């Protein structure tokens, strides 16, 4: 997030797109409701009538996969009504003229044709967002898990820049991360193209810095994104894999394809706290530990670094992920004291010495307070919001990026006439590795379901609770129907937590060409009564 969670309550306008915030990020949703209670105007853009809609000033029910067109049409309307921030654009951005030209065809009327949102509602959204003194955009995987996900995020950034809603309090571009330490994992270099602190693997100066610090020769070749590993496994390029804290045999789109790829490996190691669907495929399973058994730090969506302290002892032979990795490393190298365990505080200090954004953060400080990076010195208070004075580009200016209309890779047709979109529900979490082992949560949300519009149900003779078989070009599952206006006609929704009716057997593994994320939010399906 460019801004902080506490600032949400100060927003004059909020634009939520691709985020079922009340179910996926309920604490952040409370801040949004607080802002509305104080008089803020809330725009919600979502194909489903998610719970947050009830608090919205305006609900934009766009067709799945048309996010960028909707955003472009709103920006076209902002320009038509003179609501752009001319001073911000002139002083802090580049590429504006080309960007404005790219919006010419995205009139509200064209937006209505593609997205299904009435042109007048597009204009209303432009007025609400464009007229606010400070407006924040909040998004999640509802706009990223598409074959044009990068374009969608560029469009979000364009909208914030067009109205000068970046680099100031209670505004910004705010991605809501999917788990409690996704931000921290990325910060520490858990990506194929960067070292800790987003320092590029293929930058010779960066490589030299880390080689000196670590006393090792390091590769300068960018690794494979996780989504490209499936193809590499099937081709034989990738022969072994070490997976921890991930369950791709259930979470990957087109999971049949992924499971087939795992079978092609020579060796698979899975490190987890439970015997997941992926662990069942492994040659070796290593018992890791849960968050309550760890010592270290978590970094939240708002870049806030917080100490995590061990609360309970680990069962059986379970060990810290850090300790397991250290043991494997020492055995591979054939040196090092196997009885000496790594110290989390020392590792954090090492990262802080190599990444200026953490230079002012230490375990001693974190014992007293949490800190938001960048925090370049011990006497620095941390940074509530980013880009106050400049952006992280040469010259310090932000760049507008023209975003064309790119359709989803798989659209409905005669054989597969419905659009399937997937997501989470309040009572379960991702592939259910932890939550589906909770008796209390399972009592509330015991089984998979498919949401279907009443008009579609009536045309099939389907009643609420009736069973459907849902099929795509990749697989089929059977589950109970919830007949509801939550979804529009010709669109169905399935949560992806349930292994016995795995939504990702159906979803499309088409990839965004830039960031390589898969299109889990749009695919074509057909429905048959069981």
Short mmCIF file of C-alpha atoms in Angstrom, two decimals:
data_model
loop_
_atom_site.label_atom_id
_atom_site.label_comp_id
_atom_site.label_asym_id
_atom_site.label_seq_id
_atom_site.Cartn_x
_atom_site.Cartn_y
_atom_site.Cartn_z
CA UNK A 1 0.00 0.00 0.00
CA UNK A 2 1.26 3.49 -0.76
CA UNK A 3 -0.71 4.69 2.27
CA UNK A 4 -1.65 3.43 5.73
CA UNK A 5 -4.68 1.58 7.06
CA UNK A 6 -5.35 4.29 9.65
CA UNK A 7 -5.68 6.87 6.86
CA UNK A 8 -8.63 5.03 5.28
CA UNK A 9 -11.02 6.58 7.80
CA UNK A 10 -9.84 10.02 6.60
CA UNK A 11 -10.66 9.40 2.92
CA UNK A 12 -13.18 11.78 1.38
CA UNK A 13 -13.80 9.19 -1.34
CA UNK A 14 -12.90 5.51 -1.61
CA UNK A 15 -12.82 3.41 -4.76
CA UNK A 16 -12.81 -0.34 -4.10
CA UNK A 17 -12.29 -2.57 -7.15
CA UNK A 18 -11.50 -6.27 -7.31
CA UNK A 19 -11.67 -6.63 -3.53
CA UNK A 20 -14.36 -8.35 -1.47
CA UNK A 21 -12.96 -6.42 1.45
CA UNK A 22 -15.41 -7.33 4.20
CA UNK A 23 -14.76 -11.06 3.70
CA UNK A 24 -11.09 -11.00 2.69
CA UNK A 25 -9.74 -8.05 4.73
CA UNK A 26 -12.38 -7.44 7.42
CA UNK A 27 -10.28 -5.10 9.57
CA UNK A 28 -9.56 -2.85 6.59
CA UNK A 29 -13.28 -2.99 5.74
CA UNK A 30 -14.04 -1.65 9.23
CA UNK A 31 -11.92 1.40 8.43
CA UNK A 32 -13.84 1.84 5.17
CA UNK A 33 -17.15 1.71 7.03
CA UNK A 34 -15.77 4.24 9.51
CA UNK A 35 -14.95 6.59 6.62
CA UNK A 36 -18.48 6.21 5.25
CA UNK A 37 -19.93 6.92 8.70
CA UNK A 38 -17.92 10.16 8.71
CA UNK A 39 -19.41 11.18 5.35
CA UNK A 40 -17.01 9.69 2.81
CA UNK A 41 -18.39 8.53 -0.52
CA UNK A 42 -17.68 4.91 -1.41
CA UNK A 43 -17.55 3.51 -4.94
CA UNK A 44 -17.57 -0.28 -5.22
CA UNK A 45 -16.80 -1.90 -8.57
CA UNK A 46 -17.54 -5.63 -8.56
CA UNK A 47 -19.57 -8.06 -10.70
CA UNK A 48 -20.96 -9.57 -7.48
CA UNK A 49 -23.14 -7.84 -4.94
CA UNK A 50 -20.53 -8.19 -2.22
CA UNK A 51 -21.40 -7.15 1.37
CA UNK A 52 -19.56 -3.82 1.01
CA UNK A 53 -22.11 -2.73 -1.62
CA UNK A 54 -24.59 -2.03 1.16
CA UNK A 55 -22.34 0.84 2.34
CA UNK A 56 -21.63 2.21 -1.14
CA UNK A 57 -22.68 5.54 -2.58
CA UNK A 58 -22.34 3.95 -6.02
CA UNK A 59 -22.05 0.32 -7.13
CA UNK A 60 -20.57 -0.34 -10.56
CA UNK A 61 -21.53 -3.89 -11.57
CA UNK A 62 -19.18 -4.46 -14.48
CA UNK A 63 -18.75 -7.65 -16.46
CA UNK A 64 -15.89 -9.89 -15.27
CA UNK A 65 -12.66 -9.07 -17.09
CA UNK A 66 -13.59 -5.49 -18.08
CA UNK A 67 -11.88 -3.63 -15.21
CA UNK A 68 -9.46 -1.65 -17.38
CA UNK A 69 -12.22 -0.48 -19.72
CA UNK A 70 -14.26 0.71 -16.74
CA UNK A 71 -11.29 2.62 -15.32
CA UNK A 72 -10.43 4.13 -18.70
CA UNK A 73 -14.02 5.27 -19.19
CA UNK A 74 -14.03 6.91 -15.75
CA UNK A 75 -10.81 8.74 -16.66
CA UNK A 76 -12.31 9.83 -20.00
CA UNK A 77 -15.22 11.33 -18.04
CA UNK A 78 -12.86 13.02 -15.57
CA UNK A 79 -11.10 14.74 -18.47
CA UNK A 80 -14.40 15.69 -20.12
CA UNK A 81 -15.52 17.41 -16.91
CA UNK A 82 -12.16 19.06 -16.20
CA UNK A 83 -11.59 17.20 -12.94
CA UNK A 84 -7.95 16.28 -13.57
CA UNK A 85 -5.23 17.73 -11.31
CA UNK A 86 -3.33 19.89 -13.77
CA UNK A 87 -0.64 20.98 -11.31
CA UNK A 88 0.18 17.43 -10.25
CA UNK A 89 0.25 16.24 -13.86
CA UNK A 90 2.55 19.06 -14.98
CA UNK A 91 4.93 18.86 -12.04
CA UNK A 92 5.11 15.19 -11.15
CA UNK A 93 4.32 13.03 -14.20
CA UNK A 94 5.50 12.09 -17.67
CA UNK A 95 3.81 10.59 -20.74
CA UNK A 96 0.59 12.53 -20.28
CA UNK A 97 -0.13 13.54 -23.88
CA UNK A 98 0.16 9.99 -25.21
CA UNK A 99 -1.96 8.75 -22.33
CA UNK A 100 -4.75 11.27 -22.99
CA UNK A 101 -4.84 10.24 -26.66
CA UNK A 102 -5.22 6.61 -25.61
CA UNK A 103 -8.40 7.49 -23.69
CA UNK A 104 -10.22 9.16 -26.59
CA UNK A 105 -12.19 6.06 -27.61
CA UNK A 106 -13.06 5.11 -24.01
CA UNK A 107 -16.16 7.27 -23.70
CA UNK A 108 -18.70 6.42 -21.01
CA UNK A 109 -20.96 5.10 -23.77
CA UNK A 110 -18.23 2.78 -25.03
CA UNK A 111 -17.58 1.82 -21.42
CA UNK A 112 -21.25 0.88 -21.04
CA UNK A 113 -21.12 -1.24 -24.20
CA UNK A 114 -18.13 -3.27 -22.96
CA UNK A 115 -18.66 -3.33 -19.19
CA UNK A 116 -22.44 -3.22 -18.88
CA UNK A 117 -22.22 -0.28 -16.44
CA UNK A 118 -24.59 2.57 -17.42
CA UNK A 119 -22.73 5.55 -18.90
CA UNK A 120 -24.32 7.90 -16.37
CA UNK A 121 -22.98 5.77 -13.50
CA UNK A 122 -19.51 5.98 -15.04
CA UNK A 123 -19.85 9.77 -15.04
CA UNK A 124 -21.07 9.70 -11.43
CA UNK A 125 -17.99 7.70 -10.43
CA UNK A 126 -15.78 10.23 -12.21
CA UNK A 127 -17.40 13.10 -10.32
CA UNK A 128 -17.21 11.39 -6.92
CA UNK A 129 -13.59 10.33 -7.26
CA UNK A 130 -12.40 13.35 -9.27
CA UNK A 131 -14.00 15.95 -6.98
CA UNK A 132 -12.70 14.57 -3.68
CA UNK A 133 -9.84 16.37 -1.96
CA UNK A 134 -8.31 13.02 -1.08
CA UNK A 135 -9.38 9.70 -2.54
CA UNK A 136 -7.92 6.23 -2.07
CA UNK A 137 -8.09 3.25 -4.41
CA UNK A 138 -8.17 -0.23 -2.85
CA UNK A 139 -7.80 -3.38 -4.91
CA UNK A 140 -6.94 -7.05 -4.57
CA UNK A 141 -6.66 -10.15 -6.74
CA UNK A 142 -10.02 -9.48 -8.35
CA UNK A 143 -8.18 -7.23 -10.80
CA UNK A 144 -4.77 -8.91 -10.85
CA UNK A 145 -5.65 -12.56 -11.53
CA UNK A 146 -6.36 -11.92 -15.20
CA UNK A 147 -4.48 -12.37 -18.43
CA UNK A 148 -4.40 -8.55 -18.54
CA UNK A 149 -3.77 -8.07 -14.82
CA UNK A 150 -0.76 -5.80 -15.36
CA UNK A 151 -2.88 -3.51 -17.53
CA UNK A 152 -5.52 -3.36 -14.81
CA UNK A 153 -2.97 -2.22 -12.24
CA UNK A 154 -1.55 0.36 -14.66
CA UNK A 155 -5.08 1.72 -15.10
CA UNK A 156 -5.50 2.03 -11.33
CA UNK A 157 -2.23 3.97 -11.12
CA UNK A 158 -3.24 6.19 -14.03
CA UNK A 159 -6.50 7.12 -12.27
CA UNK A 160 -4.71 8.07 -9.06
CA UNK A 161 -2.14 10.17 -10.93
CA UNK A 162 -4.74 11.87 -13.13
CA UNK A 163 -6.44 13.26 -10.03
CA UNK A 164 -3.30 13.90 -7.97
CA UNK A 165 -4.20 11.24 -5.44
CA UNK A 166 -0.69 9.89 -4.92
CA UNK A 167 1.98 11.16 -2.56
CA UNK A 168 -0.41 12.62 -0.03
CA UNK A 169 -2.22 11.53 3.10
CA UNK A 170 -5.49 9.54 2.92
CA UNK A 171 -5.18 8.77 -0.77
CA UNK A 172 -2.98 6.53 -2.89
CA UNK A 173 -2.93 3.17 -4.65
CA UNK A 174 -3.46 0.43 -2.10
CA UNK A 175 -3.18 -3.26 -3.01
CA UNK A 176 -4.53 -5.45 -0.21
CA UNK A 177 -2.19 -8.42 0.10
CA UNK A 178 -3.58 -11.94 0.23
CA UNK A 179 -1.92 -13.17 3.44
CA UNK A 180 -0.49 -11.69 6.62
CA UNK A 181 3.15 -11.73 5.47
CA UNK A 182 3.00 -11.69 1.67
CA UNK A 183 4.49 -8.20 1.81
CA UNK A 184 7.29 -9.40 4.06
CA UNK A 185 8.10 -12.39 1.85
CA UNK A 186 8.37 -10.12 -1.19
CA UNK A 187 10.44 -7.59 0.77
CA UNK A 188 12.91 -10.35 1.65
CA UNK A 189 13.42 -11.34 -1.98
CA UNK A 190 10.85 -14.12 -2.31
CA UNK A 191 10.56 -13.35 -6.03
CA UNK A 192 12.53 -14.73 -8.99
CA UNK A 193 13.99 -11.42 -10.16
CA UNK A 194 15.10 -9.58 -7.03
CA UNK A 195 17.24 -9.82 -3.92
CA UNK A 196 15.91 -8.45 -0.60
CA UNK A 197 14.61 -4.91 -0.97
CA UNK A 198 13.53 -5.36 -4.61
CA UNK A 199 17.14 -5.03 -5.77
CA UNK A 200 17.44 -6.54 -9.21
CA UNK A 201 19.21 -9.86 -9.69
CA UNK A 202 20.47 -8.83 -13.14
CA UNK A 203 21.98 -5.51 -11.97
CA UNK A 204 25.79 -6.02 -11.80
CA UNK A 205 26.23 -3.48 -8.99
CA UNK A 206 23.52 -5.13 -6.89
CA UNK A 207 24.96 -8.57 -7.57
CA UNK A 208 28.42 -7.40 -6.48
CA UNK A 209 27.00 -5.91 -3.27
CA UNK A 210 25.29 -9.14 -2.25
CA UNK A 211 28.26 -11.29 -3.27
CA UNK A 212 30.47 -9.22 -0.99
CA UNK A 213 28.00 -9.43 1.90
CA UNK A 214 27.34 -13.15 1.54
CA UNK A 215 30.81 -14.26 0.46
CA UNK A 216 29.38 -16.29 -2.41
CA UNK A 217 29.29 -16.13 -6.19
CA UNK A 218 25.66 -15.45 -7.17
CA UNK A 219 23.77 -16.09 -10.42
CA UNK A 220 22.73 -13.13 -12.54
CA UNK A 221 19.99 -15.01 -14.36
CA UNK A 222 16.39 -14.24 -13.41
CA UNK A 223 14.56 -17.31 -12.14
CA UNK A 224 11.22 -18.72 -13.21
CA UNK A 225 7.98 -17.28 -11.83
CA UNK A 226 5.97 -19.96 -10.02
CA UNK A 227 3.33 -19.93 -12.74
CA UNK A 228 5.91 -20.86 -15.39
CA UNK A 229 7.29 -23.78 -13.40
CA UNK A 230 4.44 -26.06 -14.48
CA UNK A 231 5.54 -25.89 -18.10
CA UNK A 232 9.17 -26.33 -17.08
CA UNK A 233 8.28 -29.46 -15.10
CA UNK A 234 6.38 -30.95 -18.02
CA UNK A 235 9.21 -30.21 -20.47
CA UNK A 236 11.82 -31.75 -18.17
CA UNK A 237 13.68 -28.46 -17.75
CA UNK A 238 12.76 -28.43 -14.07
CA UNK A 239 13.60 -31.74 -12.41
CA UNK A 240 13.22 -31.06 -8.71
CA UNK A 241 11.21 -28.72 -6.52
CA UNK A 242 11.16 -27.62 -2.89
CA UNK A 243 7.79 -26.18 -1.83
CA UNK A 244 6.97 -24.73 1.55
CA UNK A 245 3.87 -22.93 2.77
CA UNK A 246 2.14 -23.34 -0.58
CA UNK A 247 -0.44 -25.78 -1.92
CA UNK A 248 -0.34 -25.49 -5.73
CA UNK A 249 -2.06 -28.85 -6.25
CA UNK A 250 -5.21 -27.05 -5.14
CA UNK A 251 -4.44 -23.34 -5.63
CA UNK A 252 -3.08 -23.32 -9.20
CA UNK A 253 -5.57 -22.67 -12.01
CA UNK A 254 -6.07 -25.79 -14.15
CA UNK A 255 -4.87 -27.99 -11.29
CA UNK A 256 -5.08 -31.20 -13.34
CA UNK A 257 -2.28 -29.77 -15.46
CA UNK A 258 -0.26 -28.86 -12.34
CA UNK A 259 -0.66 -32.28 -10.71
CA UNK A 260 0.45 -33.94 -13.95
CA UNK A 261 3.53 -31.70 -13.92
CA UNK A 262 4.44 -32.67 -10.35
CA UNK A 263 4.33 -36.33 -11.38
CA UNK A 264 6.99 -35.55 -13.99
CA UNK A 265 9.52 -34.36 -11.39
CA UNK A 266 12.43 -36.53 -10.35
CA UNK A 267 12.22 -35.26 -6.78
CA UNK A 268 9.65 -33.21 -4.84
CA UNK A 269 10.07 -31.92 -1.29
CA UNK A 270 7.16 -30.27 0.53
CA UNK A 271 7.54 -28.47 3.85
CA UNK A 272 4.27 -27.65 5.60
CA UNK A 273 2.36 -27.91 8.84
CA UNK A 274 -0.29 -30.31 7.50
CA UNK A 275 -0.44 -33.05 4.88
CA UNK A 276 -1.78 -30.86 2.06
CA UNK A 277 -2.87 -32.01 -1.38
CA UNK A 278 0.60 -31.06 -2.62
CA UNK A 279 2.38 -32.81 0.26
CA UNK A 280 0.64 -36.05 -0.69
CA UNK A 281 2.50 -35.92 -4.02
CA UNK A 282 5.94 -35.42 -2.42
CA UNK A 283 8.89 -37.79 -2.15
CA UNK A 284 9.85 -36.16 1.16
CA UNK A 285 7.65 -34.18 3.56
CA UNK A 286 9.36 -31.91 6.11
CA UNK A 287 7.29 -30.78 9.12
CA UNK A 288 7.30 -26.99 9.43
CA UNK A 289 5.65 -24.89 12.12
CA UNK A 290 2.71 -22.50 12.33
CA UNK A 291 2.82 -18.74 12.91
CA UNK A 292 2.26 -19.27 16.65
CA UNK A 293 5.48 -21.30 16.91
CA UNK A 294 7.74 -18.81 15.10
CA UNK A 295 10.05 -16.02 16.12
CA UNK A 296 10.70 -13.24 13.62
CA UNK A 297 8.83 -10.45 11.87
CA UNK A 298 5.73 -10.06 9.73
CA UNK A 299 5.30 -7.12 7.37
CA UNK A 300 1.72 -6.14 6.60
CA UNK A 301 0.13 -4.65 3.48
CA UNK A 302 0.87 -1.14 4.76
CA UNK A 303 4.63 -1.91 4.93
CA UNK A 304 4.47 -2.15 8.73
CA UNK A 305 7.20 -4.38 10.19
CA UNK A 306 6.09 -6.07 13.41
CA UNK A 307 7.73 -8.54 15.77
CA UNK A 308 6.27 -12.03 15.96
CA UNK A 309 7.12 -13.97 19.09
CA UNK A 310 6.79 -17.66 19.73
CA UNK A 311 3.68 -18.45 21.77
CA UNK A 312 3.68 -22.27 21.91
CA UNK A 313 6.16 -25.09 21.44
CA UNK A 314 6.13 -27.07 18.22
CA UNK A 315 4.70 -30.60 18.17
CA UNK A 316 6.75 -33.70 17.40
CA UNK A 317 9.71 -33.17 15.09
CA UNK A 318 8.40 -29.94 13.54
CA UNK A 319 11.03 -27.23 13.09
CA UNK A 320 11.19 -23.60 12.06
CA UNK A 321 11.35 -23.14 8.29
CA UNK A 322 14.52 -21.13 8.88
CA UNK A 323 16.15 -23.96 10.83
CA UNK A 324 15.24 -26.57 8.22
CA UNK A 325 16.69 -24.47 5.40
CA UNK A 326 19.83 -23.86 7.45
CA UNK A 327 20.25 -27.60 8.10
CA UNK A 328 19.84 -28.45 4.41
CA UNK A 329 22.32 -25.75 3.40
CA UNK A 330 24.97 -26.96 5.86
CA UNK A 331 24.62 -30.54 4.66
CA UNK A 332 24.87 -29.55 1.00
CA UNK A 333 27.95 -27.45 1.71
CA UNK A 334 29.42 -30.13 3.97
CA UNK A 335 30.40 -27.57 6.59
CA UNK A 336 28.96 -25.56 9.44
CA UNK A 337 27.89 -26.45 12.95
CA UNK A 338 24.68 -28.46 12.72
CA UNK A 339 23.94 -27.75 16.38
CA UNK A 340 24.14 -23.97 15.93
CA UNK A 341 20.84 -22.47 14.84
CA UNK A 342 20.46 -19.21 12.90
CA UNK A 343 19.37 -16.19 14.94
CA UNK A 344 16.43 -14.25 13.43
CA UNK A 345 17.63 -10.92 14.86
CA UNK A 346 21.02 -11.33 13.15
CA UNK A 347 19.40 -12.16 9.81
CA UNK A 348 17.16 -9.09 10.08
CA UNK A 349 20.21 -6.92 10.85
CA UNK A 350 21.92 -8.33 7.76
CA UNK A 351 18.96 -7.39 5.55
CA UNK A 352 18.76 -3.93 7.14
CA UNK A 353 22.43 -3.37 6.29
CA UNK A 354 21.78 -4.26 2.64
CA UNK A 355 18.46 -2.47 2.10
CA UNK A 356 18.37 1.26 2.95
CA UNK A 357 14.59 1.20 3.51
CA UNK A 358 15.15 -0.91 6.65
CA UNK A 359 18.37 0.75 7.83
CA UNK A 360 16.63 2.37 10.79
CA UNK A 361 14.82 -0.77 11.92
CA UNK A 362 16.19 -3.27 14.42
CA UNK A 363 14.83 -5.95 16.72
CA UNK A 364 15.55 -3.66 19.67
CA UNK A 365 13.32 -1.00 18.14
CA UNK A 366 10.64 -3.50 17.14
CA UNK A 367 10.37 -4.68 20.75
CA UNK A 368 8.94 -1.20 21.50
CA UNK A 369 7.02 -0.30 18.33
CA UNK A 370 6.13 -1.38 14.82
CA UNK A 371 7.70 0.60 11.97
CA UNK A 372 6.62 1.34 8.40
CA UNK A 373 9.35 1.27 5.79
CA UNK A 374 11.09 3.14 4.31
CA UNK A 375 12.85 3.97 7.55
CA UNK A 376 16.39 4.98 6.56
CA UNK A 377 17.78 5.89 10.00
CA UNK A 378 17.33 5.03 13.67
CA UNK A 379 15.82 8.46 14.41
CA UNK A 380 13.43 8.26 11.43
CA UNK A 381 9.77 7.71 12.44
CA UNK A 382 8.96 5.49 9.46
CA UNK A 383 6.86 6.44 6.44
CA UNK A 384 3.07 6.60 6.61
CA UNK A 385 2.62 7.27 2.90
CA UNK A 386 4.95 6.98 -0.08
CA UNK A 387 6.01 9.34 -2.87
CA UNK A 388 5.48 12.62 -1.01
CA UNK A 389 8.33 14.31 -2.87
CA UNK A 390 9.33 11.99 -5.72
CA UNK A 391 8.70 8.63 -7.38
CA UNK A 392 11.13 5.73 -7.74
CA UNK A 393 12.08 6.51 -11.33
CA UNK A 394 14.98 8.34 -12.86
CA UNK A 395 14.06 12.00 -12.62
CA UNK A 396 11.57 11.30 -9.84
CA UNK A 397 8.42 11.57 -11.96
CA UNK A 398 5.62 9.02 -12.34
CA UNK A 399 4.83 7.65 -15.79
CA UNK A 400 1.36 7.44 -17.31
CA UNK A 401 0.88 4.13 -19.16
CA UNK A 402 -1.70 3.83 -21.96
CA UNK A 403 -3.89 0.77 -21.37
CA UNK A 404 -5.68 -0.82 -24.35
CA UNK A 405 -8.75 -3.04 -24.13
CA UNK A 406 -7.67 -6.68 -23.94
CA UNK A 407 -10.42 -9.27 -23.58
CA UNK A 408 -10.15 -12.28 -21.29
CA UNK A 409 -8.58 -15.30 -22.95
CA UNK A 410 -11.69 -17.45 -22.61
CA UNK A 411 -15.15 -15.99 -23.15
CA UNK A 412 -18.54 -17.74 -23.03
CA UNK A 413 -19.89 -19.40 -26.16
CA UNK A 414 -22.70 -21.79 -27.14
CA UNK A 415 -21.04 -24.81 -25.54
CA UNK A 416 -19.86 -23.00 -22.39
CA UNK A 417 -22.34 -20.13 -21.96
CA UNK A 418 -21.54 -18.98 -18.39
CA UNK A 419 -18.66 -16.97 -16.96
CA UNK A 420 -17.12 -18.46 -13.81
CA UNK A 421 -15.37 -16.22 -11.34
CA UNK A 422 -13.75 -17.49 -8.14
CA UNK A 423 -12.77 -16.09 -4.76
CA UNK A 424 -12.78 -16.47 -1.02
CA UNK A 425 -15.52 -16.50 1.60
CA UNK A 426 -15.33 -15.13 5.13
CA UNK A 427 -15.02 -18.40 7.05
CA UNK A 428 -12.25 -20.10 5.09
CA UNK A 429 -8.81 -19.14 3.93
CA UNK A 430 -7.22 -20.01 0.59
CA UNK A 431 -6.98 -23.80 0.14
CA UNK A 432 -8.32 -24.44 3.64
CA UNK A 433 -5.10 -26.03 4.89
CA UNK A 434 -5.75 -24.53 8.33
CA UNK A 435 -9.35 -23.31 8.36
CA UNK A 436 -10.93 -26.55 7.13
CA UNK A 437 -9.38 -28.28 10.13
CA UNK A 438 -11.38 -26.01 12.44
CA UNK A 439 -14.60 -27.63 13.69
CA UNK A 440 -16.14 -24.23 14.41
CA UNK A 441 -15.49 -22.83 10.94
CA UNK A 442 -16.56 -26.03 9.23
CA UNK A 443 -19.83 -25.95 11.17
CA UNK A 444 -20.57 -22.53 9.67
CA UNK A 445 -19.23 -23.19 6.16
CA UNK A 446 -19.15 -26.97 5.69
CA UNK A 447 -19.19 -27.40 1.93
CA UNK A 448 -18.56 -25.92 -1.48
CA UNK A 449 -21.30 -24.08 -3.35
CA UNK A 450 -21.99 -22.27 -6.59
CA UNK A 451 -23.81 -18.93 -6.70
CA UNK A 452 -26.25 -18.65 -9.61
CA UNK A 453 -28.68 -15.88 -10.54
CA UNK A 454 -32.43 -16.62 -10.08
CA UNK A 455 -33.16 -16.03 -13.78
CA UNK A 456 -30.58 -18.64 -14.80
CA UNK A 457 -31.82 -21.06 -12.14
CA UNK A 458 -35.42 -20.68 -13.29
CA UNK A 459 -34.48 -21.34 -16.91
CA UNK A 460 -32.91 -24.64 -15.80
CA UNK A 461 -35.62 -25.64 -13.35
CA UNK A 462 -33.06 -25.40 -10.54
CA UNK A 463 -34.06 -24.70 -6.95
CA UNK A 464 -31.90 -23.41 -4.13
CA UNK A 465 -29.84 -26.29 -2.73
CA UNK A 466 -30.12 -28.31 -5.92
CA UNK A 467 -26.97 -29.96 -7.20
CA UNK A 468 -25.14 -28.92 -10.36
CA UNK A 469 -22.24 -30.30 -12.35
CA UNK A 470 -20.04 -27.44 -13.52
CA UNK A 471 -17.70 -28.13 -16.44
CA UNK A 472 -15.05 -26.15 -18.27
CA UNK A 473 -12.65 -27.19 -21.00
CA UNK A 474 -10.33 -28.44 -18.25
CA UNK A 475 -12.48 -30.34 -15.78
CA UNK A 476 -15.77 -30.87 -13.94
CA UNK A 477 -16.99 -30.64 -10.35
CA UNK A 478 -20.37 -31.17 -8.66
CA UNK A 479 -21.72 -29.00 -5.86
CA UNK A 480 -24.84 -27.43 -4.38
CA UNK A 481 -26.38 -24.27 -5.80
CA UNK A 482 -27.13 -21.06 -3.96
CA UNK A 483 -29.73 -19.19 -5.98
CA UNK A 484 -29.06 -15.52 -5.36
CA UNK A 485 -28.94 -12.05 -6.87
CA UNK A 486 -25.38 -11.76 -5.57
CA UNK A 487 -24.25 -12.73 -9.08
CA UNK A 488 -25.67 -11.25 -12.30
CA UNK A 489 -27.27 -13.38 -15.02
CA UNK A 490 -24.83 -15.56 -16.99
CA UNK A 491 -22.18 -15.33 -14.26
CA UNK A 492 -21.52 -17.92 -11.54
CA UNK A 493 -19.21 -17.83 -8.53
CA UNK A 494 -17.42 -20.66 -6.69
CA UNK A 495 -15.07 -20.29 -3.67
CA UNK A 496 -11.78 -22.13 -4.11
CA UNK A 497 -11.28 -23.51 -0.59
CA UNK A 498 -12.84 -26.94 -1.04
CA UNK A 499 -10.74 -29.86 -2.29
CA UNK A 500 -13.80 -32.07 -2.83
CA UNK A 501 -15.15 -29.54 -5.35
CA UNK A 502 -11.98 -27.74 -6.38
CA UNK A 503 -12.82 -24.61 -8.35
CA UNK A 504 -9.33 -24.56 -9.85
CA UNK A 505 -10.02 -27.78 -11.73
CA UNK A 506 -12.11 -25.46 -13.92
CA UNK A 507 -10.12 -22.23 -14.06
CA UNK A 508 -7.90 -21.10 -16.90
CA UNK A 509 -4.09 -21.10 -16.66
CA UNK A 510 -3.70 -18.46 -19.38
CA UNK A 511 -1.06 -15.98 -18.24
CA UNK A 512 -0.53 -12.25 -18.15
CA UNK A 513 2.41 -11.68 -20.55
CA UNK A 514 4.21 -9.32 -18.18
CA UNK A 515 3.83 -10.54 -14.59
CA UNK A 516 2.89 -14.15 -15.51
CA UNK A 517 -0.11 -14.31 -13.19
CA UNK A 518 -2.81 -16.77 -14.23
CA UNK A 519 -6.40 -15.90 -15.14
CA UNK A 520 -8.27 -17.37 -12.18
CA UNK A 521 -11.11 -14.84 -12.29
CA UNK A 522 -12.66 -15.50 -15.72
CA UNK A 523 -13.34 -18.72 -17.59
CA UNK A 524 -16.22 -20.23 -19.57
CA UNK A 525 -18.30 -23.03 -18.04
CA UNK A 526 -21.49 -25.00 -18.64
CA UNK A 527 -23.99 -26.14 -16.02
CA UNK A 528 -25.91 -29.41 -15.88
CA UNK A 529 -28.42 -30.66 -13.34
CA UNK A 530 -27.20 -33.68 -11.39
#
